[in-house]
Amino acid sequence: SVMCVGVSSQPITENQRLFSIAVGRVQYLHLVAKKLFSEFENSQLEDQHPLNKIFLQDFCHSDYFLSPIDKHETQRSSVLKLLSISYRLIESWEFSSRFLVAGFAERAQVTSKLSELKTGLMKLIEANQDGAGGFSESSVIQLTPYGNYYQSVGVDESFRRNYELFACFKKDMHKVETYLTVAKCRLSPEANCTL
Amino acid sequence: MAVSSPSSHLLILLLISCLDWPSTPASAFLLDRDHMTTSAPNEPHFTDCVSREQETFRCWWSPGTFQNLSSPGALRVFYLKKDSPTSEWKECPHYNYSNRECFFDVNHTSVWIAYCMQLRSQNATFFNEDDCFTVENIVRPDPPVSLNWTLLNLSPSGLSYDVMVNWEPPPSADVAAGWMRIEYKIEYRERNTTNWKSLAIQPHTQQAIYGLHIGKDYEVHIRCRMQAFNKFGEFSDSIFIHVNDILSGESMFPLTVVLVFGIVGILILILLIVISQQHRFVMILLPPIPAPKIKGIDPELLKKGKLDELNMILSGGGMGGLSTYAPDFYQDEPWVEFIEVDAEDADAAEKEDNQGSDTQRLLGLPQHASHHMNTGCSNAIGFPDDDSGRASCYDPDVFDHDTLMMMATLLPGQPEDGEASLAVEEGFSTSDRNLVQTQTTGPQTWVNTDFYAQVSNVMPSGGVVLSPGQQLRIQESASATEEETQKKGKESEDNEGTAKKKQKELQFQLLVVDPEGSGYTAESTTRQISTPPCSPMSGEGYQTIPPQPVETKVEENQSSYIVPDSPQFQFSAPGAPVSDYTVVQEVDTQHSLLLNPPPRQSPPPCLPQHPLKALPAMPVGYITPDLLGNLSP
C-alpha cells in the first residue's frame, strides 16, 4: 500500500502522519480482504455451484451502521464522523474476524491488524475532537456473532457464511478506506491527493 | 426457510437453484469479463452495468430473441436497492431507449448497497435478479488523459533509449478528494505488431519504459482500475514514440571510433619515425659536448693528462709533430672542426715582424706600437665594416685605452671572448693595424685572450693588475691551461688579434700553440723577443722569457710552459703585481724568446737574456721542460 506522504514543502503535521498511517493500514487490510475473498471464491469453483454472490452479500452486520453511502454524503460528513464510523466498523470486524475461516496465518494477522488500526483510529479521534462529545450514539452497535444475520438456506452453511464473511469484510474494508482517504485528502494541503 | 428433511433439502435446493442460482448470463456481467463464459441468452437480459466514477451507473439490456419486445417501452427496467430489509422494486429512474440504457444518477446511486435489476414485459417478468451488484464492484474508470512521453536517456551505443510516459487521471474520477484510488497499467508495442507488452500496474501518474530501439515506432496506451478491484476501464488513445537516427549518440559513435583509431595510428607512426631516426634525435637533443680536440692527437691523451706524450706529439718529436699526416682520431665525428691556421704564415713568420703572420697579429708586435698609437676603436673607422665585434670599441670617444685594457683583461676566458676574438678578427682583417690593441704612448696594454690572467686589482687609473700569485697556481695547472691555450688558439684563429691586448703584468710567457703546425707558435718565428723586464714589473704587457733564470719563482711549475719550470728563466718580481702570463712575442734569431717589455711601472729593463737556443726554429707546441733546458742564457 502506498501512503500519501505530503509532497509539499510544508512539514507534515502529526495529524497528517497518523492519517497516513491509518490509510496505509486500511489499504493493506482491504487488499488482504480481497485476497481472501478471491481465494475463497476460486476454491469454491470446483464445487460447481454457481453462486449468487450478490445475494449472499445482501446483508452485512455493518449495514446497521448509518454511514455515508455516496460521495456527497461522505464529503458532507465531518472528519470526526468519518473517523467514528471507521472506528466502529473496525471494531466490529475485530470481533468478527475470528469467524473468517481462512485457515491461513492471515486470519490471525487480520485480527491483530484490525486491533492496531482501531488503536490508531482512536488516537485520530482524540486528535480531531473539537469539543464534540465523543462518539455518535446514533448507530447501534451489534457485536453479535456474524452468523446470526444470515439464515442458512443452502447446502453448506459454513460455505455461505464464509462467503458472506469474506464479501462483507471486503466491502467494509473498502468503506473504511474510502472514509479515511476522503478525510485525509481533506486535511492534506496538496491539491491532488494522489497516493 | 427451515429445513427438516433431506428431501426437503433437495426440493429447496431445486427451488433455490431456480430462483436464486440462475445460470443465465444475466449475471455474467458481474464477473470479470475475462472469465465470462459466453452463452447465448434467449430471454431479455441485461448486458452490462457499469459505473465510471462510483457516483452513477448505467445498465443496458437486450431483448434477446424476443424481437417483439425490442420496441422501446416493451420492456421495463426495475431495480431493487437493498438498503433496508423492506425495500421494494422500483423502476428505472431514467431511460434511454435509443441504446436501451437505464441511467442511475447520483441521487439514485449508493455505494456499498446491493442493487438487483429486473426486466419486465407486459405479461412477463424476467427475473434476472442475479444481476445484483454493488456499485463499487462495477466501476470501470475512464481512461487516463493527456498521455505523453519524454526522452529519459540514451544508451552509450546509441541504439536504444528510455522514455518516461506521464498522464493525468481521468477527470471523471474524483481522485483529488480521495473518493477513488486508481492504479494504472501501460501497454506498448512496436507498430504493426500484435503483441502488447504490459508494464507493472502502479498508482502513480508516470512510468518509464526502458529499452526502446532507435528507429522503431512504438505505440503506447494506458488504462486504469480501482485499487483492489478487478475491472479495468477502456484503453486510452494510443500515442506513438519514435526516435530516429538524428540523435547525436548514433552519429557520434562511429566518429569516435574513427578518431580513436586515427590517433592511435598517428602515434604509432611517430613512434616509428622516432625509432628510425633515433640517432639523429639523440644528436639534436643531446649534442655532444665539445671536448678538446686537436687534430692528430689521440683524445685519450688529452683526457688522461698524459702530458709527456702530448708534448711529444705536439712537438712532433721535435719537429712539427702535429702535421696534417697525424692520425685522425676523430673519424667518427666528422663535424669536428679544427682550427686551421694558414701553414704558410706559421712557417714564414718565424721571427719576422710579419704582420701577415698570425703570431704578429696575435701578439701585436711592440715595434709596431707606434703604428698602433690609436685606440682600437678609432682604427675601426677605416676598417671594412664586417661586423666584427667592436663592441669594446665601437665608440672611440668613450673608451680610452685604460678601459679597453680593463675590458681586454677580462676577455680571456670570458664569454665576451667574442668581442676580443672578433676584434682580433678585425685586427687581422686590417692586417696592418692591431685593432684591439689599445696602446697608449705609454705602456702597452696587451691583452691576450688566449691566456688567463686573474685580475687582482684594478688601478685607479683604470689599469688592471693581474695577480702575481696566480702564477703558481697557473703553473701547476699548466696542462689545463695549456689545453686551454690550445683550445683558445685553435678556436679562434682571430683571437690572435686579441693577444695584442696584453697585460703588462703577465708573468709568464705562454706559447700559443698551433697544433697544425702553423699559426702562431708563440715562441717561434714571429715573436718579438723583447727584453724581459726585471723583477718589478707592472704586470702589463708581455715579457720576454729570459733565457736565464732570474728568479725561480715557481720551481714547482710542472707545466710545459716555458718559463716557470726552468730556473733559468726570469720571472717577474713576486712583490710586484705582474701578469701571470707572458706571451712570447718572438723568438729572435738567437732563439731568444722575446716578450713584451713591461710598461711604465716596470723597472729598468734587464739585460736581455740570451735567446733561447734550443728553441727550434719552429717550435710547435709547448715548450716542455725538456726544451726549456735547451734554452740556455
PDB file of N, CA, C and O in Angstrom, chain B residues 510-575:
ATOM      1  N   LEU B 510     103.334  32.647 -22.518  1.00  0.00           N
ATOM      2  CA  LEU B 510     102.633  31.443 -22.944  1.00  0.00           C
ATOM      3  C   LEU B 510     102.909  31.258 -24.401  1.00  0.00           C
ATOM      4  O   LEU B 510     102.945  32.205 -25.184  1.00  0.00           O
ATOM      5  N   LEU B 511     103.047  30.094 -24.706  1.00  0.00           N
ATOM      6  CA  LEU B 511     103.315  29.798 -26.098  1.00  0.00           C
ATOM      7  C   LEU B 511     102.024  29.406 -26.759  1.00  0.00           C
ATOM      8  O   LEU B 511     101.366  28.458 -26.349  1.00  0.00           O
ATOM      9  N   VAL B 512     101.692  30.173 -27.650  1.00  0.00           N
ATOM     10  CA  VAL B 512     100.477  29.830 -28.373  1.00  0.00           C
ATOM     11  C   VAL B 512     100.815  28.732 -29.340  1.00  0.00           C
ATOM     12  O   VAL B 512     101.720  28.868 -30.153  1.00  0.00           O
ATOM     13  N   VAL B 513     100.106  27.749 -29.210  1.00  0.00           N
ATOM     14  CA  VAL B 513     100.460  26.573 -29.992  1.00  0.00           C
ATOM     15  C   VAL B 513      99.474  26.408 -31.117  1.00  0.00           C
ATOM     16  O   VAL B 513      98.277  26.541 -30.946  1.00  0.00           O
ATOM     17  N   ASP B 514     100.009  26.148 -32.168  1.00  0.00           N
ATOM     18  CA  ASP B 514      99.161  25.781 -33.288  1.00  0.00           C
ATOM     19  C   ASP B 514      99.337  24.301 -33.565  1.00  0.00           C
ATOM     20  O   ASP B 514     100.381  23.877 -34.018  1.00  0.00           O
ATOM     21  N   PRO B 515      98.378  23.571 -33.272  1.00  0.00           N
ATOM     22  CA  PRO B 515      98.546  22.128 -33.457  1.00  0.00           C
ATOM     23  C   PRO B 515      98.780  21.746 -34.896  1.00  0.00           C
ATOM     24  O   PRO B 515      99.249  20.688 -35.209  1.00  0.00           O
ATOM     25  N   GLU B 516      98.398  22.592 -35.694  1.00  0.00           N
ATOM     26  CA  GLU B 516      98.552  22.247 -37.095  1.00  0.00           C
ATOM     27  C   GLU B 516      99.976  22.490 -37.572  1.00  0.00           C
ATOM     28  O   GLU B 516     100.308  22.271 -38.724  1.00  0.00           O
ATOM     29  N   GLY B 517     100.643  22.967 -36.703  1.00  0.00           N
ATOM     30  CA  GLY B 517     101.987  23.245 -37.136  1.00  0.00           C
ATOM     31  C   GLY B 517     102.146  24.619 -37.740  1.00  0.00           C
ATOM     32  O   GLY B 517     103.237  25.054 -38.052  1.00  0.00           O
ATOM     33  N   SER B 518     101.022  25.223 -37.899  1.00  0.00           N
ATOM     34  CA  SER B 518     101.083  26.587 -38.445  1.00  0.00           C
ATOM     35  C   SER B 518     100.537  27.529 -37.421  1.00  0.00           C
ATOM     36  O   SER B 518     100.230  27.137 -36.304  1.00  0.00           O
ATOM     37  N   GLY B 519     100.358  28.641 -37.823  1.00  0.00           N
ATOM     38  CA  GLY B 519      99.806  29.570 -36.853  1.00  0.00           C
ATOM     39  C   GLY B 519     100.890  30.129 -35.970  1.00  0.00           C
ATOM     40  O   GLY B 519     102.083  30.104 -36.276  1.00  0.00           O
ATOM     41  N   TYR B 520     100.403  30.570 -34.974  1.00  0.00           N
ATOM     42  CA  TYR B 520     101.311  31.323 -34.141  1.00  0.00           C
ATOM     43  C   TYR B 520     101.923  30.435 -33.087  1.00  0.00           C
ATOM     44  O   TYR B 520     101.390  30.222 -32.026  1.00  0.00           O
ATOM     45  N   THR B 521     102.921  29.915 -33.446  1.00  0.00           N
ATOM     46  CA  THR B 521     103.700  29.259 -32.421  1.00  0.00           C
ATOM     47  C   THR B 521     104.467  30.353 -31.731  1.00  0.00           C
ATOM     48  O   THR B 521     105.330  30.995 -32.305  1.00  0.00           O
ATOM     49  N   ALA B 522     104.086  30.460 -30.556  1.00  0.00           N
ATOM     50  CA  ALA B 522     104.465  31.729 -29.934  1.00  0.00           C
ATOM     51  C   ALA B 522     105.951  31.957 -30.003  1.00  0.00           C
ATOM     52  O   ALA B 522     106.438  32.984 -30.441  1.00  0.00           O
ATOM     53  N   GLU B 523     106.574  30.955 -29.579  1.00  0.00           N
ATOM     54  CA  GLU B 523     107.984  31.222 -29.439  1.00  0.00           C
ATOM     55  C   GLU B 523     108.689  31.169 -30.787  1.00  0.00           C
ATOM     56  O   GLU B 523     109.865  31.395 -30.889  1.00  0.00           O
ATOM     57  N   SER B 524     107.920  30.825 -31.707  1.00  0.00           N
ATOM     58  CA  SER B 524     108.578  30.662 -32.997  1.00  0.00           C
ATOM     59  C   SER B 524     108.523  31.971 -33.751  1.00  0.00           C
ATOM     60  O   SER B 524     107.680  32.820 -33.505  1.00  0.00           O
ATOM     61  N   THR B 525     109.294  31.991 -34.571  1.00  0.00           N
ATOM     62  CA  THR B 525     109.364  32.991 -35.637  1.00  0.00           C
ATOM     63  C   THR B 525     108.933  34.378 -35.256  1.00  0.00           C
ATOM     64  O   THR B 525     109.690  35.235 -34.907  1.00  0.00           O
ATOM     65  N   THR B 526     107.689  34.555 -35.304  1.00  0.00           N
ATOM     66  CA  THR B 526     107.228  35.923 -35.420  1.00  0.00           C
ATOM     67  C   THR B 526     107.260  36.690 -34.133  1.00  0.00           C
ATOM     68  O   THR B 526     106.831  37.820 -34.071  1.00  0.00           O
ATOM     69  N   ARG B 527     107.709  36.043 -33.203  1.00  0.00           N
ATOM     70  CA  ARG B 527     107.637  36.761 -31.943  1.00  0.00           C
ATOM     71  C   ARG B 527     108.805  37.708 -31.806  1.00  0.00           C
ATOM     72  O   ARG B 527     109.905  37.430 -32.203  1.00  0.00           O
ATOM     73  N   GLN B 528     108.404  38.651 -31.229  1.00  0.00           N
ATOM     74  CA  GLN B 528     109.475  39.564 -30.836  1.00  0.00           C
ATOM     75  C   GLN B 528     109.907  39.228 -29.452  1.00  0.00           C
ATOM     76  O   GLN B 528     109.095  39.014 -28.563  1.00  0.00           O
ATOM     77  N   ILE B 529     111.060  39.143 -29.387  1.00  0.00           N
ATOM     78  CA  ILE B 529     111.572  38.865 -28.052  1.00  0.00           C
ATOM     79  C   ILE B 529     112.109  40.157 -27.488  1.00  0.00           C
ATOM     80  O   ILE B 529     113.176  40.634 -27.859  1.00  0.00           O
ATOM     81  N   SER B 530     111.315  40.634 -26.711  1.00  0.00           N
ATOM     82  CA  SER B 530     111.748  41.871 -26.080  1.00  0.00           C
ATOM     83  C   SER B 530     112.475  41.527 -24.801  1.00  0.00           C
ATOM     84  O   SER B 530     112.329  40.453 -24.246  1.00  0.00           O
ATOM     85  N   THR B 531     113.197  42.419 -24.455  1.00  0.00           N
ATOM     86  CA  THR B 531     113.947  42.179 -23.235  1.00  0.00           C
ATOM     87  C   THR B 531     112.990  42.045 -22.070  1.00  0.00           C
ATOM     88  O   THR B 531     112.126  42.870 -21.867  1.00  0.00           O
ATOM     89  N   PRO B 532     113.157  41.027 -21.431  1.00  0.00           N
ATOM     90  CA  PRO B 532     112.242  40.846 -20.302  1.00  0.00           C
ATOM     91  C   PRO B 532     112.513  41.873 -19.232  1.00  0.00           C
ATOM     92  O   PRO B 532     113.658  42.200 -18.972  1.00  0.00           O
ATOM     93  N   PRO B 533     111.564  42.341 -18.722  1.00  0.00           N
ATOM     94  CA  PRO B 533     111.764  43.322 -17.658  1.00  0.00           C
ATOM     95  C   PRO B 533     112.288  42.623 -16.420  1.00  0.00           C
ATOM     96  O   PRO B 533     112.158  41.431 -16.260  1.00  0.00           O
ATOM     97  N   CYS B 534     112.928  43.417 -15.685  1.00  0.00           N
ATOM     98  CA  CYS B 534     113.370  42.876 -14.424  1.00  0.00           C
ATOM     99  C   CYS B 534     112.212  42.683 -13.485  1.00  0.00           C
ATOM    100  O   CYS B 534     111.076  42.949 -13.811  1.00  0.00           O
ATOM    101  N   SER B 535     112.527  42.252 -12.403  1.00  0.00           N
ATOM    102  CA  SER B 535     111.506  41.743 -11.493  1.00  0.00           C
ATOM    103  C   SER B 535     110.337  42.669 -11.272  1.00  0.00           C
ATOM    104  O   SER B 535     109.211  42.295 -11.524  1.00  0.00           O
ATOM    105  N   PRO B 536     110.593  43.815 -10.864  1.00  0.00           N
ATOM    106  CA  PRO B 536     109.362  44.608 -10.623  1.00  0.00           C
ATOM    107  C   PRO B 536     108.706  44.996 -11.935  1.00  0.00           C
ATOM    108  O   PRO B 536     109.172  45.834 -12.633  1.00  0.00           O
ATOM    109  N   MET B 537     107.740  44.317 -12.156  1.00  0.00           N
ATOM    110  CA  MET B 537     107.045  44.613 -13.398  1.00  0.00           C
ATOM    111  C   MET B 537     105.651  45.096 -13.065  1.00  0.00           C
ATOM    112  O   MET B 537     105.044  44.703 -12.095  1.00  0.00           O
ATOM    113  N   SER B 538     105.266  45.894 -13.908  1.00  0.00           N
ATOM    114  CA  SER B 538     103.899  46.386 -13.699  1.00  0.00           C
ATOM    115  C   SER B 538     102.862  45.332 -14.033  1.00  0.00           C
ATOM    116  O   SER B 538     101.697  45.478 -13.769  1.00  0.00           O
ATOM    117  N   GLY B 539     103.413  44.356 -14.612  1.00  0.00           N
ATOM    118  CA  GLY B 539     102.427  43.321 -14.918  1.00  0.00           C
ATOM    119  C   GLY B 539     101.692  43.578 -16.196  1.00  0.00           C
ATOM    120  O   GLY B 539     100.803  42.836 -16.576  1.00  0.00           O
ATOM    121  N   GLU B 540     102.057  44.563 -16.852  1.00  0.00           N
ATOM    122  CA  GLU B 540     101.350  44.822 -18.085  1.00  0.00           C
ATOM    123  C   GLU B 540     102.245  44.448 -19.238  1.00  0.00           C
ATOM    124  O   GLU B 540     103.449  44.607 -19.207  1.00  0.00           O
ATOM    125  N   GLY B 541     101.598  43.999 -20.143  1.00  0.00           N
ATOM    126  CA  GLY B 541     102.353  43.612 -21.318  1.00  0.00           C
ATOM    127  C   GLY B 541     103.076  42.308 -21.124  1.00  0.00           C
ATOM    128  O   GLY B 541     102.948  41.618 -20.114  1.00  0.00           O
ATOM    129  N   TYR B 542     103.744  42.045 -22.104  1.00  0.00           N
ATOM    130  CA  TYR B 542     104.400  40.743 -22.082  1.00  0.00           C
ATOM    131  C   TYR B 542     105.859  40.932 -21.740  1.00  0.00           C
ATOM    132  O   TYR B 542     106.440  41.999 -21.879  1.00  0.00           O
ATOM    133  N   GLN B 543     106.319  39.900 -21.358  1.00  0.00           N
ATOM    134  CA  GLN B 543     107.743  39.925 -21.044  1.00  0.00           C
ATOM    135  C   GLN B 543     108.417  38.817 -21.781  1.00  0.00           C
ATOM    136  O   GLN B 543     107.880  37.724 -21.926  1.00  0.00           O
ATOM    137  N   THR B 544     109.496  39.157 -22.186  1.00  0.00           N
ATOM    138  CA  THR B 544     110.227  38.090 -22.856  1.00  0.00           C
ATOM    139  C   THR B 544     110.755  37.121 -21.854  1.00  0.00           C
ATOM    140  O   THR B 544     110.957  37.428 -20.685  1.00  0.00           O
ATOM    141  N   ILE B 545     110.896  36.040 -22.341  1.00  0.00           N
ATOM    142  CA  ILE B 545     111.379  34.997 -21.431  1.00  0.00           C
ATOM    143  C   ILE B 545     112.885  35.134 -21.340  1.00  0.00           C
ATOM    144  O   ILE B 545     113.606  34.959 -22.328  1.00  0.00           O
ATOM    145  N   PRO B 546     113.292  35.417 -20.239  1.00  0.00           N
ATOM    146  CA  PRO B 546     114.752  35.480 -20.120  1.00  0.00           C
ATOM    147  C   PRO B 546     115.339  34.091 -20.224  1.00  0.00           C
ATOM    148  O   PRO B 546     114.817  33.158 -19.616  1.00  0.00           O
ATOM    149  N   PRO B 547     116.229  33.968 -20.968  1.00  0.00           N
ATOM    150  CA  PRO B 547     116.784  32.631 -21.127  1.00  0.00           C
ATOM    151  C   PRO B 547     117.427  32.131 -19.844  1.00  0.00           C
ATOM    152  O   PRO B 547     117.429  30.962 -19.576  1.00  0.00           O
ATOM    153  N   GLN B 548     117.910  33.083 -19.114  1.00  0.00           N
ATOM    154  CA  GLN B 548     118.494  32.579 -17.866  1.00  0.00           C
ATOM    155  C   GLN B 548     117.509  32.782 -16.732  1.00  0.00           C
ATOM    156  O   GLN B 548     116.686  33.661 -16.751  1.00  0.00           O
ATOM    157  N   PRO B 549     117.594  31.979 -15.905  1.00  0.00           N
ATOM    158  CA  PRO B 549     116.663  32.108 -14.778  1.00  0.00           C
ATOM    159  C   PRO B 549     116.984  33.362 -13.980  1.00  0.00           C
ATOM    160  O   PRO B 549     118.123  33.630 -13.667  1.00  0.00           O
ATOM    161  N   VAL B 550     116.038  34.022 -13.759  1.00  0.00           N
ATOM    162  CA  VAL B 550     116.191  35.226 -12.950  1.00  0.00           C
ATOM    163  C   VAL B 550     115.766  34.952 -11.534  1.00  0.00           C
ATOM    164  O   VAL B 550     116.522  35.019 -10.594  1.00  0.00           O
ATOM    165  N   GLU B 551     114.607  34.618 -11.504  1.00  0.00           N
ATOM    166  CA  GLU B 551     114.092  34.302 -10.148  1.00  0.00           C
ATOM    167  C   GLU B 551     113.233  33.061 -10.281  1.00  0.00           C
ATOM    168  O   GLU B 551     112.266  33.013 -11.019  1.00  0.00           O
ATOM    169  N   THR B 552     113.678  32.170  -9.630  1.00  0.00           N
ATOM    170  CA  THR B 552     112.901  30.926  -9.699  1.00  0.00           C
ATOM    171  C   THR B 552     111.695  31.055  -8.773  1.00  0.00           C
ATOM    172  O   THR B 552     111.734  30.707  -7.618  1.00  0.00           O
ATOM    173  N   LYS B 553     110.833  31.563  -9.392  1.00  0.00           N
ATOM    174  CA  LYS B 553     109.648  31.752  -8.569  1.00  0.00           C
ATOM    175  C   LYS B 553     108.904  30.472  -8.368  1.00  0.00           C
ATOM    176  O   LYS B 553     108.418  30.156  -7.307  1.00  0.00           O
ATOM    177  N   VAL B 554     108.877  29.855  -9.382  1.00  0.00           N
ATOM    178  CA  VAL B 554     107.952  28.720  -9.315  1.00  0.00           C
ATOM    179  C   VAL B 554     108.665  27.496  -9.789  1.00  0.00           C
ATOM    180  O   VAL B 554     108.522  27.052 -10.936  1.00  0.00           O
ATOM    181  N   GLU B 555     109.453  27.024  -8.932  1.00  0.00           N
ATOM    182  CA  GLU B 555     110.118  25.771  -9.318  1.00  0.00           C
ATOM    183  C   GLU B 555     109.095  24.659  -9.473  1.00  0.00           C
ATOM    184  O   GLU B 555     109.299  23.695 -10.158  1.00  0.00           O
ATOM    185  N   GLU B 556     108.113  24.868  -8.804  1.00  0.00           N
ATOM    186  CA  GLU B 556     107.156  23.747  -8.810  1.00  0.00           C
ATOM    187  C   GLU B 556     106.331  23.704 -10.068  1.00  0.00           C
ATOM    188  O   GLU B 556     105.424  22.922 -10.211  1.00  0.00           O
ATOM    189  N   ASN B 557     106.655  24.591 -10.866  1.00  0.00           N
ATOM    190  CA  ASN B 557     105.886  24.567 -12.090  1.00  0.00           C
ATOM    191  C   ASN B 557     106.233  23.325 -12.875  1.00  0.00           C
ATOM    192  O   ASN B 557     107.362  23.098 -13.242  1.00  0.00           O
ATOM    193  N   GLN B 558     105.264  22.604 -13.085  1.00  0.00           N
ATOM    194  CA  GLN B 558     105.494  21.378 -13.833  1.00  0.00           C
ATOM    195  C   GLN B 558     104.931  21.450 -15.221  1.00  0.00           C
ATOM    196  O   GLN B 558     104.940  20.487 -15.955  1.00  0.00           O
ATOM    197  N   SER B 559     104.409  22.567 -15.465  1.00  0.00           N
ATOM    198  CA  SER B 559     103.723  22.625 -16.734  1.00  0.00           C
ATOM    199  C   SER B 559     104.726  22.688 -17.860  1.00  0.00           C
ATOM    200  O   SER B 559     105.932  22.822 -17.659  1.00  0.00           O
ATOM    201  N   SER B 560     104.172  22.622 -18.961  1.00  0.00           N
ATOM    202  CA  SER B 560     105.022  22.719 -20.133  1.00  0.00           C
ATOM    203  C   SER B 560     105.305  24.152 -20.510  1.00  0.00           C
ATOM    204  O   SER B 560     105.889  24.424 -21.529  1.00  0.00           O
ATOM    205  N   TYR B 561     104.786  24.995 -19.746  1.00  0.00           N
ATOM    206  CA  TYR B 561     105.120  26.381 -20.038  1.00  0.00           C
ATOM    207  C   TYR B 561     106.610  26.573 -19.830  1.00  0.00           C
ATOM    208  O   TYR B 561     107.224  25.965 -18.987  1.00  0.00           O
ATOM    209  N   ILE B 562     106.990  27.400 -20.589  1.00  0.00           N
ATOM    210  CA  ILE B 562     108.446  27.508 -20.670  1.00  0.00           C
ATOM    211  C   ILE B 562     109.034  28.040 -19.384  1.00  0.00           C
ATOM    212  O   ILE B 562     109.845  27.445 -18.719  1.00  0.00           O
ATOM    213  N   VAL B 563     108.471  29.113 -19.073  1.00  0.00           N
ATOM    214  CA  VAL B 563     109.237  29.916 -18.115  1.00  0.00           C
ATOM    215  C   VAL B 563     109.324  29.314 -16.742  1.00  0.00           C
ATOM    216  O   VAL B 563     110.389  29.098 -16.226  1.00  0.00           O
ATOM    217  N   PRO B 564     108.247  28.988 -16.227  1.00  0.00           N
ATOM    218  CA  PRO B 564     108.308  28.786 -14.775  1.00  0.00           C
ATOM    219  C   PRO B 564     109.197  27.638 -14.375  1.00  0.00           C
ATOM    220  O   PRO B 564     109.799  27.631 -13.338  1.00  0.00           O
ATOM    221  N   ASP B 565     109.242  26.711 -15.217  1.00  0.00           N
ATOM    222  CA  ASP B 565     109.891  25.492 -14.759  1.00  0.00           C
ATOM    223  C   ASP B 565     111.412  25.659 -14.677  1.00  0.00           C
ATOM    224  O   ASP B 565     112.097  25.066 -13.866  1.00  0.00           O
ATOM    225  N   SER B 566     111.822  26.384 -15.530  1.00  0.00           N
ATOM    226  CA  SER B 566     113.292  26.438 -15.570  1.00  0.00           C
ATOM    227  C   SER B 566     113.804  27.543 -14.687  1.00  0.00           C
ATOM    228  O   SER B 566     113.300  28.665 -14.717  1.00  0.00           O
ATOM    229  N   PRO B 567     114.684  27.205 -13.932  1.00  0.00           N
ATOM    230  CA  PRO B 567     115.257  28.276 -13.099  1.00  0.00           C
ATOM    231  C   PRO B 567     116.031  29.286 -13.922  1.00  0.00           C
ATOM    232  O   PRO B 567     116.433  30.319 -13.443  1.00  0.00           O
ATOM    233  N   GLN B 568     116.168  28.918 -15.104  1.00  0.00           N
ATOM    234  CA  GLN B 568     116.925  29.832 -15.920  1.00  0.00           C
ATOM    235  C   GLN B 568     116.113  31.029 -16.351  1.00  0.00           C
ATOM    236  O   GLN B 568     116.612  31.975 -16.879  1.00  0.00           O
ATOM    237  N   PHE B 569     114.894  30.836 -16.123  1.00  0.00           N
ATOM    238  CA  PHE B 569     114.037  31.893 -16.645  1.00  0.00           C
ATOM    239  C   PHE B 569     113.799  32.937 -15.592  1.00  0.00           C
ATOM    240  O   PHE B 569     113.808  32.681 -14.417  1.00  0.00           O
ATOM    241  N   GLN B 570     113.611  33.994 -16.146  1.00  0.00           N
ATOM    242  CA  GLN B 570     113.388  35.116 -15.254  1.00  0.00           C
ATOM    243  C   GLN B 570     111.889  35.338 -15.081  1.00  0.00           C
ATOM    244  O   GLN B 570     111.121  35.245 -16.023  1.00  0.00           O
ATOM    245  N   PHE B 571     111.624  35.607 -13.915  1.00  0.00           N
ATOM    246  CA  PHE B 571     110.217  35.881 -13.651  1.00  0.00           C
ATOM    247  C   PHE B 571     110.092  37.250 -13.045  1.00  0.00           C
ATOM    248  O   PHE B 571     111.051  37.823 -12.574  1.00  0.00           O
ATOM    249  N   SER B 572     108.961  37.620 -13.090  1.00  0.00           N
ATOM    250  CA  SER B 572     108.715  38.932 -12.512  1.00  0.00           C
ATOM    251  C   SER B 572     108.879  38.863 -11.014  1.00  0.00           C
ATOM    252  O   SER B 572     108.782  37.820 -10.386  1.00  0.00           O
ATOM    253  N   ALA B 573     109.138  39.972 -10.520  1.00  0.00           N
ATOM    254  CA  ALA B 573     109.323  40.043  -9.079  1.00  0.00           C
ATOM    255  C   ALA B 573     108.047  39.639  -8.374  1.00  0.00           C
ATOM    256  O   ALA B 573     106.959  39.993  -8.807  1.00  0.00           O
ATOM    257  N   PRO B 574     108.206  38.904  -7.377  1.00  0.00           N
ATOM    258  CA  PRO B 574     106.993  38.418  -6.702  1.00  0.00           C
ATOM    259  C   PRO B 574     106.166  39.522  -6.071  1.00  0.00           C
ATOM    260  O   PRO B 574     104.965  39.444  -5.973  1.00  0.00           O
ATOM    261  N   GLY B 575     106.901  40.515  -5.689  1.00  0.00           N
ATOM    262  CA  GLY B 575     106.115  41.510  -4.984  1.00  0.00           C
ATOM    263  C   GLY B 575     105.269  42.378  -5.902  1.00  0.00           C
ATOM    264  O   GLY B 575     104.216  42.853  -5.551  1.00  0.00           O
TER     265      GLY B 575
END
